[in-house]
mmCIF file of C-alpha atoms in Angstrom:
data_model
loop_
_atom_site.group_PDB
_atom_site.id
_atom_site.type_symbol
_atom_site.label_atom_id
_atom_site.label_comp_id
_atom_site.label_asym_id
_atom_site.label_seq_id
_atom_site.Cartn_x
_atom_site.Cartn_y
_atom_site.Cartn_z
ATOM 1 C CA UNK A 1 -1.962 -2.500 23.477
ATOM 2 C CA UNK A 2 1.132 -4.593 23.960
ATOM 3 C CA UNK A 3 3.198 -4.540 20.753
ATOM 4 C CA UNK A 4 3.305 -7.904 19.059
ATOM 5 C CA UNK A 5 5.853 -9.658 16.869
ATOM 6 C CA UNK A 6 4.683 -7.359 14.084
ATOM 7 C CA UNK A 7 6.623 -4.502 15.733
ATOM 8 C CA UNK A 8 9.920 -3.367 14.215
ATOM 9 C CA UNK A 9 13.130 -3.175 16.226
ATOM 10 C CA UNK A 10 13.017 0.634 15.925
ATOM 11 C CA UNK A 11 9.624 0.963 17.661
ATOM 12 C CA UNK A 12 9.585 3.453 20.505
ATOM 13 C CA UNK A 13 9.195 2.191 24.088
ATOM 14 C CA UNK A 14 6.214 4.512 24.470
ATOM 15 C CA UNK A 15 4.274 2.148 22.224
ATOM 16 C CA UNK A 16 3.326 0.400 25.468
ATOM 17 C CA UNK A 17 0.981 3.291 26.224
ATOM 18 C CA UNK A 18 -1.637 2.186 23.722
ATOM 19 C CA UNK A 19 -4.661 0.586 25.396
ATOM 20 C CA UNK A 20 -5.081 -3.223 25.402
ATOM 21 C CA UNK A 21 -7.069 -4.475 22.421
ATOM 22 C CA UNK A 22 -8.017 -7.653 20.615
ATOM 23 C CA UNK A 23 -5.337 -10.198 19.807
ATOM 24 C CA UNK A 24 -4.371 -10.610 16.172
ATOM 25 C CA UNK A 25 -6.172 -13.955 16.012
ATOM 26 C CA UNK A 26 -9.455 -12.055 16.196
ATOM 27 C CA UNK A 27 -9.197 -11.310 12.476
ATOM 28 C CA UNK A 28 -9.264 -15.037 11.750
ATOM 29 C CA UNK A 29 -13.031 -14.921 11.412
ATOM 30 C CA UNK A 30 -12.463 -13.157 8.079
ATOM 31 C CA UNK A 31 -10.325 -16.030 6.806
ATOM 32 C CA UNK A 32 -13.196 -17.531 4.832
ATOM 33 C CA UNK A 33 -13.886 -14.188 3.179
ATOM 34 C CA UNK A 34 -10.207 -13.725 2.330
ATOM 35 C CA UNK A 35 -10.074 -17.218 0.873
ATOM 36 C CA UNK A 36 -13.040 -16.271 -1.286
ATOM 37 C CA UNK A 37 -11.189 -13.137 -2.366
ATOM 38 C CA UNK A 38 -8.302 -15.332 -3.508
ATOM 39 C CA UNK A 39 -10.729 -17.578 -5.380
ATOM 40 C CA UNK A 40 -12.366 -14.612 -7.109
ATOM 41 C CA UNK A 41 -8.981 -13.185 -8.082
ATOM 42 C CA UNK A 42 -7.797 -16.523 -9.437
ATOM 43 C CA UNK A 43 -11.003 -17.164 -11.374
ATOM 44 C CA UNK A 44 -11.137 -13.640 -12.793
ATOM 45 C CA UNK A 45 -7.519 -13.903 -13.894
ATOM 46 C CA UNK A 46 -8.046 -17.331 -15.465
ATOM 47 C CA UNK A 47 -10.856 -16.003 -17.649
ATOM 48 C CA UNK A 48 -8.712 -13.168 -18.941
ATOM 49 C CA UNK A 49 -5.656 -15.412 -19.283
ATOM 50 C CA UNK A 50 -7.674 -17.763 -21.496
ATOM 51 C CA UNK A 51 -8.472 -14.879 -23.849
ATOM 52 C CA UNK A 52 -4.841 -13.760 -23.899
ATOM 53 C CA UNK A 53 -3.708 -17.307 -24.608
ATOM 54 C CA UNK A 54 -6.080 -17.461 -27.566
ATOM 55 C CA UNK A 55 -4.331 -14.414 -29.025
ATOM 56 C CA UNK A 56 -1.178 -16.505 -29.189
ATOM 57 C CA UNK A 57 1.343 -18.493 -27.144
ATOM 58 C CA UNK A 58 3.651 -15.466 -27.135
ATOM 59 C CA UNK A 59 1.448 -14.070 -24.325
ATOM 60 C CA UNK A 60 2.412 -16.930 -21.999
ATOM 61 C CA UNK A 61 5.324 -15.064 -20.325
ATOM 62 C CA UNK A 62 3.059 -12.131 -19.461
ATOM 63 C CA UNK A 63 0.384 -14.504 -18.159
ATOM 64 C CA UNK A 64 2.942 -16.335 -16.035
ATOM 65 C CA UNK A 65 4.289 -13.117 -14.529
ATOM 66 C CA UNK A 66 0.822 -11.974 -13.421
ATOM 67 C CA UNK A 67 -0.009 -15.460 -12.171
ATOM 68 C CA UNK A 68 3.081 -15.439 -9.943
ATOM 69 C CA UNK A 69 2.156 -12.070 -8.453
ATOM 70 C CA UNK A 70 -1.619 -12.045 -8.157
ATOM 71 C CA UNK A 71 -1.751 -14.283 -5.104
ATOM 72 C CA UNK A 72 -0.525 -13.545 -1.602
ATOM 73 C CA UNK A 73 0.393 -10.212 -0.089
ATOM 74 C CA UNK A 74 -0.893 -8.839 3.196
ATOM 75 C CA UNK A 75 -4.408 -8.254 1.790
ATOM 76 C CA UNK A 76 -4.877 -5.378 4.220
ATOM 77 C CA UNK A 77 -6.986 -3.367 1.795
ATOM 78 C CA UNK A 78 -9.234 -6.335 1.119
ATOM 79 C CA UNK A 79 -9.570 -6.963 4.859
ATOM 80 C CA UNK A 80 -10.568 -3.385 5.603
ATOM 81 C CA UNK A 81 -13.098 -3.513 2.780
ATOM 82 C CA UNK A 82 -14.596 -6.765 4.085
ATOM 83 C CA UNK A 83 -14.856 -5.498 7.651
ATOM 84 C CA UNK A 84 -16.121 -2.120 6.487
ATOM 85 C CA UNK A 85 -19.102 -3.985 5.057
ATOM 86 C CA UNK A 86 -19.540 -6.291 8.039
ATOM 87 C CA UNK A 87 -19.386 -3.321 10.410
ATOM 88 C CA UNK A 88 -22.326 -1.791 8.551
ATOM 89 C CA UNK A 89 -24.289 -5.046 8.461
ATOM 90 C CA UNK A 90 -24.057 -6.239 12.082
ATOM 91 C CA UNK A 91 -21.266 -8.659 11.197
ATOM 92 C CA UNK A 92 -23.067 -10.283 8.274
ATOM 93 C CA UNK A 93 -21.541 -10.924 4.859
ATOM 94 C CA UNK A 94 -22.722 -8.439 2.227
ATOM 95 C CA UNK A 95 -23.427 -9.603 -1.356
ATOM 96 C CA UNK A 96 -20.774 -8.371 -3.759
ATOM 97 C CA UNK A 97 -18.257 -7.513 -1.041
ATOM 98 C CA UNK A 98 -15.838 -10.311 -1.964
ATOM 99 C CA UNK A 99 -15.716 -9.038 -5.542
ATOM 100 C CA UNK A 100 -15.136 -5.476 -4.311
ATOM 101 C CA UNK A 101 -12.320 -6.587 -2.019
ATOM 102 C CA UNK A 102 -10.771 -8.505 -4.912
ATOM 103 C CA UNK A 103 -11.106 -5.441 -7.155
ATOM 104 C CA UNK A 104 -9.129 -3.351 -4.655
ATOM 105 C CA UNK A 105 -6.352 -5.933 -4.610
ATOM 106 C CA UNK A 106 -6.177 -6.005 -8.421
ATOM 107 C CA UNK A 107 -6.041 -2.218 -8.488
ATOM 108 C CA UNK A 108 -3.222 -2.378 -5.955
ATOM 109 C CA UNK A 109 -1.300 -4.882 -8.061
ATOM 110 C CA UNK A 110 -1.589 -2.529 -11.045
ATOM 111 C CA UNK A 111 -0.366 0.352 -8.888
ATOM 112 C CA UNK A 112 2.626 -1.655 -7.671
ATOM 113 C CA UNK A 113 3.660 -2.669 -11.185
ATOM 114 C CA UNK A 114 3.535 0.943 -12.376
ATOM 115 C CA UNK A 115 5.085 2.300 -9.168
ATOM 116 C CA UNK A 116 8.071 -0.016 -9.593
ATOM 117 C CA UNK A 117 8.626 1.369 -13.098
ATOM 118 C CA UNK A 118 8.503 4.950 -11.814
ATOM 119 C CA UNK A 119 10.872 4.168 -8.939
ATOM 120 C CA UNK A 120 13.107 1.905 -11.049
ATOM 121 C CA UNK A 121 12.861 -0.781 -8.358
ATOM 122 C CA UNK A 122 14.359 -4.201 -8.968
ATOM 123 C CA UNK A 123 12.606 -6.305 -6.313
ATOM 124 C CA UNK A 124 9.036 -6.521 -5.044
ATOM 125 C CA UNK A 125 7.801 -9.130 -2.540
ATOM 126 C CA UNK A 126 11.002 -11.076 -3.005
ATOM 127 C CA UNK A 127 10.560 -11.363 -6.793
ATOM 128 C CA UNK A 128 12.023 -9.325 -9.647
ATOM 129 C CA UNK A 129 9.741 -6.425 -10.506
ATOM 130 C CA UNK A 130 7.798 -6.888 -13.733
ATOM 131 C CA UNK A 131 9.850 -4.432 -15.778
ATOM 132 C CA UNK A 132 13.096 -5.957 -14.444
ATOM 133 C CA UNK A 133 11.894 -9.482 -15.252
ATOM 134 C CA UNK A 134 11.179 -8.660 -18.890
ATOM 135 C CA UNK A 135 14.266 -6.493 -19.328
ATOM 136 C CA UNK A 136 16.475 -9.310 -18.069
ATOM 137 C CA UNK A 137 14.656 -11.854 -20.233
ATOM 138 C CA UNK A 138 15.151 -9.603 -23.271
ATOM 139 C CA UNK A 139 18.872 -9.323 -22.550
ATOM 140 C CA UNK A 140 19.332 -13.062 -21.975
ATOM 141 C CA UNK A 141 17.611 -13.862 -25.265
ATOM 142 C CA UNK A 142 19.736 -11.235 -27.058
ATOM 143 C CA UNK A 143 16.726 -9.784 -28.802
ATOM 144 C CA UNK A 144 16.826 -6.648 -30.895
ATOM 145 C CA UNK A 145 16.182 -3.258 -29.348
ATOM 146 C CA UNK A 146 16.778 -1.813 -25.913
ATOM 147 C CA UNK A 147 16.128 -4.283 -23.086
ATOM 148 C CA UNK A 148 15.222 -1.620 -20.510
ATOM 149 C CA UNK A 149 12.666 0.041 -22.772
ATOM 150 C CA UNK A 150 11.147 -3.347 -23.577
ATOM 151 C CA UNK A 151 10.839 -4.220 -19.882
ATOM 152 C CA UNK A 152 9.224 -0.879 -19.116
ATOM 153 C CA UNK A 153 6.775 -1.200 -22.003
ATOM 154 C CA UNK A 154 5.635 -4.675 -20.958
ATOM 155 C CA UNK A 155 5.255 -3.595 -17.318
ATOM 156 C CA UNK A 156 3.066 -0.654 -18.367
ATOM 157 C CA UNK A 157 0.906 -3.031 -20.376
ATOM 158 C CA UNK A 158 0.670 -5.571 -17.522
ATOM 159 C CA UNK A 159 -0.289 -2.811 -15.096
ATOM 160 C CA UNK A 160 -2.924 -1.526 -17.506
ATOM 161 C CA UNK A 161 -4.413 -5.006 -17.826
ATOM 162 C CA UNK A 162 -4.690 -5.394 -14.055
ATOM 163 C CA UNK A 163 -6.203 -1.923 -13.794
ATOM 164 C CA UNK A 164 -8.924 -2.671 -16.337
ATOM 165 C CA UNK A 165 -9.633 -6.053 -14.754
ATOM 166 C CA UNK A 166 -10.074 -4.335 -11.376
ATOM 167 C CA UNK A 167 -12.702 -2.026 -12.881
ATOM 168 C CA UNK A 168 -14.576 -5.060 -14.204
ATOM 169 C CA UNK A 169 -14.685 -6.581 -10.727
ATOM 170 C CA UNK A 170 -15.697 -3.323 -9.051
ATOM 171 C CA UNK A 171 -18.602 -2.975 -11.488
ATOM 172 C CA UNK A 172 -19.662 -6.598 -10.931
ATOM 173 C CA UNK A 173 -19.633 -6.071 -7.161
ATOM 174 C CA UNK A 174 -22.418 -3.503 -7.426
ATOM 175 C CA UNK A 175 -24.594 -5.413 -9.902
ATOM 176 C CA UNK A 176 -27.273 -6.413 -7.392
ATOM 177 C CA UNK A 177 -27.701 -3.244 -5.349
ATOM 178 C CA UNK A 178 -30.067 -0.323 -5.784
ATOM 179 C CA UNK A 179 -29.187 2.362 -8.343
ATOM 180 C CA UNK A 180 -28.434 4.868 -5.568
ATOM 181 C CA UNK A 181 -26.017 2.503 -3.814
ATOM 182 C CA UNK A 182 -24.431 1.584 -7.143
ATOM 183 C CA UNK A 183 -23.785 5.248 -7.933
ATOM 184 C CA UNK A 184 -22.331 5.834 -4.472
ATOM 185 C CA UNK A 185 -20.040 2.821 -4.799
ATOM 186 C CA UNK A 186 -18.837 3.897 -8.231
ATOM 187 C CA UNK A 187 -18.251 7.459 -6.990
ATOM 188 C CA UNK A 188 -16.167 6.158 -4.095
ATOM 189 C CA UNK A 189 -14.208 3.833 -6.407
ATOM 190 C CA UNK A 190 -13.541 6.684 -8.823
ATOM 191 C CA UNK A 191 -12.450 9.010 -6.020
ATOM 192 C CA UNK A 192 -10.094 6.362 -4.633
ATOM 193 C CA UNK A 193 -8.402 6.002 -8.010
ATOM 194 C CA UNK A 194 -8.039 9.744 -8.611
ATOM 195 C CA UNK A 195 -6.639 10.373 -5.148
ATOM 196 C CA UNK A 196 -4.111 7.549 -5.535
ATOM 197 C CA UNK A 197 -3.012 8.895 -8.932
ATOM 198 C CA UNK A 198 -2.737 12.426 -7.546
ATOM 199 C CA UNK A 199 -0.734 11.278 -4.536
ATOM 200 C CA UNK A 200 1.633 9.339 -6.771
ATOM 201 C CA UNK A 201 2.203 12.397 -8.955
ATOM 202 C CA UNK A 202 3.030 14.528 -5.916
ATOM 203 C CA UNK A 203 5.403 11.808 -4.709
ATOM 204 C CA UNK A 204 7.266 11.826 -8.021
ATOM 205 C CA UNK A 205 7.375 15.625 -8.036
ATOM 206 C CA UNK A 206 8.822 15.747 -4.524
ATOM 207 C CA UNK A 207 11.763 13.596 -5.600
ATOM 208 C CA UNK A 208 12.843 16.280 -8.085
ATOM 209 C CA UNK A 209 13.419 18.923 -5.392
ATOM 210 C CA UNK A 210 16.298 19.582 -3.014
ATOM 211 C CA UNK A 211 14.278 20.118 0.154
ATOM 212 C CA UNK A 212 11.114 18.689 1.646
ATOM 213 C CA UNK A 213 7.830 20.554 1.284
ATOM 214 C CA UNK A 214 6.066 19.655 4.544
ATOM 215 C CA UNK A 215 2.580 20.444 3.244
ATOM 216 C CA UNK A 216 3.097 18.361 0.117
ATOM 217 C CA UNK A 217 4.584 15.500 2.121
ATOM 218 C CA UNK A 218 1.446 15.487 4.287
ATOM 219 C CA UNK A 219 -0.784 15.405 1.206
ATOM 220 C CA UNK A 220 1.225 12.557 -0.311
ATOM 221 C CA UNK A 221 0.808 10.623 2.925
ATOM 222 C CA UNK A 222 -2.931 11.309 3.001
ATOM 223 C CA UNK A 223 -3.849 10.549 -0.597
ATOM 224 C CA UNK A 224 -1.282 8.008 -1.753
ATOM 225 C CA UNK A 225 -1.461 5.939 1.408
ATOM 226 C CA UNK A 226 -3.838 6.788 4.263
ATOM 227 C CA UNK A 227 -7.118 7.113 2.410
ATOM 228 C CA UNK A 228 -6.145 4.595 -0.261
ATOM 229 C CA UNK A 229 -4.998 1.880 2.146
ATOM 230 C CA UNK A 230 -7.616 2.123 4.882
ATOM 231 C CA UNK A 231 -10.141 4.930 4.485
ATOM 232 C CA UNK A 232 -11.458 4.215 1.007
ATOM 233 C CA UNK A 233 -11.526 0.399 1.398
ATOM 234 C CA UNK A 234 -13.571 0.864 4.579
ATOM 235 C CA UNK A 235 -15.861 3.334 2.821
ATOM 236 C CA UNK A 236 -16.270 1.061 -0.217
ATOM 237 C CA UNK A 237 -17.314 -1.811 2.009
ATOM 238 C CA UNK A 238 -19.590 0.373 4.100
ATOM 239 C CA UNK A 239 -21.177 2.035 1.072
ATOM 240 C CA UNK A 240 -21.875 -1.312 -0.580
ATOM 241 C CA UNK A 241 -23.559 -2.412 2.653
ATOM 242 C CA UNK A 242 -25.681 0.752 2.865
ATOM 243 C CA UNK A 243 -23.873 2.183 5.898
ATOM 244 C CA UNK A 244 -25.361 5.263 7.591
ATOM 245 C CA UNK A 245 -23.572 8.589 7.289
ATOM 246 C CA UNK A 246 -22.163 8.541 10.834
ATOM 247 C CA UNK A 247 -20.444 5.200 10.267
ATOM 248 C CA UNK A 248 -18.994 6.337 6.937
ATOM 249 C CA UNK A 249 -17.701 9.461 8.684
ATOM 250 C CA UNK A 250 -16.064 7.267 11.332
ATOM 251 C CA UNK A 251 -14.492 5.165 8.580
ATOM 252 C CA UNK A 252 -13.013 8.311 7.039
ATOM 253 C CA UNK A 253 -11.510 9.337 10.381
ATOM 254 C CA UNK A 254 -10.136 5.857 10.962
ATOM 255 C CA UNK A 255 -8.605 5.982 7.507
ATOM 256 C CA UNK A 256 -6.830 9.280 8.140
ATOM 257 C CA UNK A 257 -5.415 8.305 11.537
ATOM 258 C CA UNK A 258 -4.644 4.609 11.106
ATOM 259 C CA UNK A 259 -3.697 5.217 7.477
ATOM 260 C CA UNK A 260 -1.113 7.823 8.430
ATOM 261 C CA UNK A 261 0.293 5.462 11.050
ATOM 262 C CA UNK A 262 0.471 2.726 8.411
ATOM 263 C CA UNK A 263 2.475 4.944 6.060
ATOM 264 C CA UNK A 264 4.795 6.203 8.781
ATOM 265 C CA UNK A 265 5.554 2.588 9.637
ATOM 266 C CA UNK A 266 6.151 1.981 5.929
ATOM 267 C CA UNK A 267 8.587 4.907 5.843
ATOM 268 C CA UNK A 268 10.568 3.437 8.715
ATOM 269 C CA UNK A 269 10.575 -0.033 7.161
ATOM 270 C CA UNK A 270 11.719 1.505 3.876
ATOM 271 C CA UNK A 271 14.967 2.545 5.570
ATOM 272 C CA UNK A 272 15.376 0.170 8.526
ATOM 273 C CA UNK A 273 13.422 -2.916 7.433
ATOM 274 C CA UNK A 274 14.847 -6.395 7.006
ATOM 275 C CA UNK A 275 14.871 -7.157 3.279
ATOM 276 C CA UNK A 276 14.254 -10.848 3.979
ATOM 277 C CA UNK A 277 11.001 -9.870 5.708
ATOM 278 C CA UNK A 278 9.867 -6.892 3.620
ATOM 279 C CA UNK A 279 10.818 -8.416 0.260
ATOM 280 C CA UNK A 280 12.289 -5.070 -0.844
ATOM 281 C CA UNK A 281 15.776 -3.554 -0.397
ATOM 282 C CA UNK A 282 15.999 -1.092 2.489
ATOM 283 C CA UNK A 283 18.123 1.247 0.389
ATOM 284 C CA UNK A 284 15.630 1.979 -2.410
ATOM 285 C CA UNK A 285 13.761 4.820 -0.687
ATOM 286 C CA UNK A 286 17.042 6.599 0.065
ATOM 287 C CA UNK A 287 18.315 6.196 -3.484
ATOM 288 C CA UNK A 288 15.020 7.463 -4.873
ATOM 289 C CA UNK A 289 15.106 10.464 -2.550
ATOM 290 C CA UNK A 290 11.623 9.902 -1.150
ATOM 291 C CA UNK A 291 10.546 12.952 0.856
ATOM 292 C CA UNK A 292 8.820 11.178 3.721
ATOM 293 C CA UNK A 293 7.794 12.480 7.131
ATOM 294 C CA UNK A 294 10.849 10.686 8.486
ATOM 295 C CA UNK A 295 13.100 12.748 6.208
ATOM 296 C CA UNK A 296 11.168 15.941 6.981
ATOM 297 C CA UNK A 297 11.631 15.331 10.721
ATOM 298 C CA UNK A 298 15.374 14.841 10.229
ATOM 299 C CA UNK A 299 15.710 18.012 8.178
ATOM 300 C CA UNK A 300 14.014 20.047 10.901
ATOM 301 C CA UNK A 301 16.649 19.122 13.485
ATOM 302 C CA UNK A 302 19.740 18.408 11.379
ATOM 303 C CA UNK A 303 22.974 20.241 12.079
ATOM 304 C CA UNK A 304 25.494 21.287 9.435
ATOM 305 C CA UNK A 305 27.288 17.936 9.224
ATOM 306 C CA UNK A 306 24.025 15.990 9.264
ATOM 307 C CA UNK A 307 22.663 18.141 6.438
ATOM 308 C CA UNK A 308 25.790 17.442 4.440
ATOM 309 C CA UNK A 309 25.253 13.697 4.856
ATOM 310 C CA UNK A 310 21.645 14.056 3.744
ATOM 311 C CA UNK A 311 22.627 16.150 0.735
ATOM 312 C CA UNK A 312 25.227 13.560 -0.290
ATOM 313 C CA UNK A 313 23.088 10.479 0.252
ATOM 314 C CA UNK A 314 19.412 11.249 -0.241
ATOM 315 C CA UNK A 315 18.426 10.806 -3.891
ATOM 316 C CA UNK A 316 21.847 9.459 -4.851
ATOM 317 C CA UNK A 317 21.247 6.533 -7.249
ATOM 318 C CA UNK A 318 24.775 5.255 -6.519
ATOM 319 C CA UNK A 319 24.247 5.173 -2.758
ATOM 320 C CA UNK A 320 26.006 2.157 -1.226
ATOM 321 C CA UNK A 321 25.612 0.316 2.063
ATOM 322 C CA UNK A 322 28.054 2.630 3.879
ATOM 323 C CA UNK A 323 26.164 5.699 2.703
ATOM 324 C CA UNK A 324 22.853 4.161 3.755
ATOM 325 C CA UNK A 325 24.320 3.442 7.189
ATOM 326 C CA UNK A 326 25.359 7.105 7.508
ATOM 327 C CA UNK A 327 21.825 8.170 6.619
ATOM 328 C CA UNK A 328 20.370 5.845 9.227
ATOM 329 C CA UNK A 329 22.694 7.346 11.818
ATOM 330 C CA UNK A 330 21.439 10.829 10.917
ATOM 331 C CA UNK A 331 17.816 9.723 11.211
ATOM 332 C CA UNK A 332 18.566 8.516 14.728
ATOM 333 C CA UNK A 333 20.862 11.369 15.814
ATOM 334 C CA UNK A 334 18.335 14.035 14.776
ATOM 335 C CA UNK A 335 15.634 12.279 16.773
ATOM 336 C CA UNK A 336 13.581 11.740 13.603
ATOM 337 C CA UNK A 337 12.987 8.042 14.253
ATOM 338 C CA UNK A 338 11.904 8.675 17.837
ATOM 339 C CA UNK A 339 9.500 11.452 16.818
ATOM 340 C CA UNK A 340 7.950 9.411 14.031
ATOM 341 C CA UNK A 341 7.544 6.411 16.342
ATOM 342 C CA UNK A 342 5.782 8.612 18.880
ATOM 343 C CA UNK A 343 3.549 9.981 16.148
ATOM 344 C CA UNK A 344 2.624 6.406 15.224
ATOM 345 C CA UNK A 345 1.699 5.682 18.843
ATOM 346 C CA UNK A 346 -0.450 8.831 19.060
ATOM 347 C CA UNK A 347 -2.212 8.054 15.782
ATOM 348 C CA UNK A 348 -2.825 4.453 16.818
ATOM 349 C CA UNK A 349 -4.408 5.592 20.083
ATOM 350 C CA UNK A 350 -6.629 8.036 18.210
ATOM 351 C CA UNK A 351 -7.658 5.475 15.589
ATOM 352 C CA UNK A 352 -8.486 2.841 18.194
ATOM 353 C CA UNK A 353 -10.541 5.404 20.084
ATOM 354 C CA UNK A 354 -12.579 6.133 16.961
ATOM 355 C CA UNK A 355 -13.142 2.413 16.416
ATOM 356 C CA UNK A 356 -14.245 2.017 20.049
ATOM 357 C CA UNK A 357 -16.935 4.665 19.580
ATOM 358 C CA UNK A 358 -18.070 3.722 16.079
ATOM 359 C CA UNK A 359 -21.666 2.480 15.652
ATOM 360 C CA UNK A 360 -20.950 -1.157 14.792
ATOM 361 C CA UNK A 361 -21.234 -4.624 16.311
ATOM 362 C CA UNK A 362 -18.600 -5.761 18.807
ATOM 363 C CA UNK A 363 -17.175 -8.462 16.541
ATOM 364 C CA UNK A 364 -16.479 -6.020 13.711
ATOM 365 C CA UNK A 365 -15.055 -3.530 16.206
ATOM 366 C CA UNK A 366 -12.671 -6.170 17.535
ATOM 367 C CA UNK A 367 -11.603 -7.162 14.015
ATOM 368 C CA UNK A 368 -10.915 -3.557 12.982
ATOM 369 C CA UNK A 369 -8.940 -3.009 16.171
ATOM 370 C CA UNK A 370 -6.762 -6.004 15.366
ATOM 371 C CA UNK A 371 -6.302 -4.903 11.756
ATOM 372 C CA UNK A 372 -5.119 -1.475 12.851
ATOM 373 C CA UNK A 373 -2.649 -3.040 15.277
ATOM 374 C CA UNK A 374 -1.414 -5.271 12.493
ATOM 375 C CA UNK A 375 -0.838 -2.225 10.253
ATOM 376 C CA UNK A 376 0.951 -0.226 12.902
ATOM 377 C CA UNK A 377 3.297 -2.843 14.347
ATOM 378 C CA UNK A 378 4.056 -4.910 11.270
ATOM 379 C CA UNK A 379 7.579 -5.806 10.121
ATOM 380 C CA UNK A 380 6.767 -5.954 6.391
#
């Protein structure tokens, strides 16, 4: 594969070693499905917004905040879900799959709203985070009570609403399938949620400790990101389509390999990304003290002075641009960036090999190949 414009500036030259694959335009055949996902999301939200509006006009600010955030995004999880179904159905559209893909995106929106509260992030996708929006609005209006607590409370409520709405859509997606398929879909949906919650808890726990636990970091990567972003969306789509066991097993393997590569790219973007492209400050992960594979790789090779820089900067809520620059230097000088980039290349090769041998039609195989490339070499 030749890296595309999705590649970051920090990508390793060895990325050229990945085999040629489909161009990114090959995913365009899912455009109609993704447009339908947007329509389902918008219609589902409108129905709930109407009920909220009937409660009283005071709900309008909350409705507006969700409305501004429910559209857009990369829709990677929805795309993997859609192609997971098509891959199991010889490229055909599967009834209920659009609703399932939309449900995953609503669940993800809920997770982002809550994650921003936990990480105390101020910006998401170029907009103020939900808790920051309502805290600032509270302060501007000079209302009674603590503005920060109010913003947090509203964000928790907004996230809960999106979470419950996602469950409604997931249930609707399996309305017209056999009882056995319905149970399998619901089991997969439930497992996806529990794994994401568990991974998030481990992530929060890791930020309370002075050093990186390599085993825990690997489990965070697997459950909070790899399976949640790629593996479970593929499996949900495949299960809804009645996929055979060997294809579901391939989807799981694709999820673990491509999903890890996705998160490793995310870790690099979290420190080296362009805020104008990512929509999130590249200093947040350092301030929060996220114990990523990138940090673990740096700790393994860091000398005394490099460890001192990491101790001073990582997890420091007052970290400034100069401190962040020192951390970036350490990540390069220890070889952490180079090793993580090489790991991404190796994982991408493995994932693409699994896709090449998976029992699916050529069109779905080409689309999944392009989606994996998009995940691995993206800039946001």
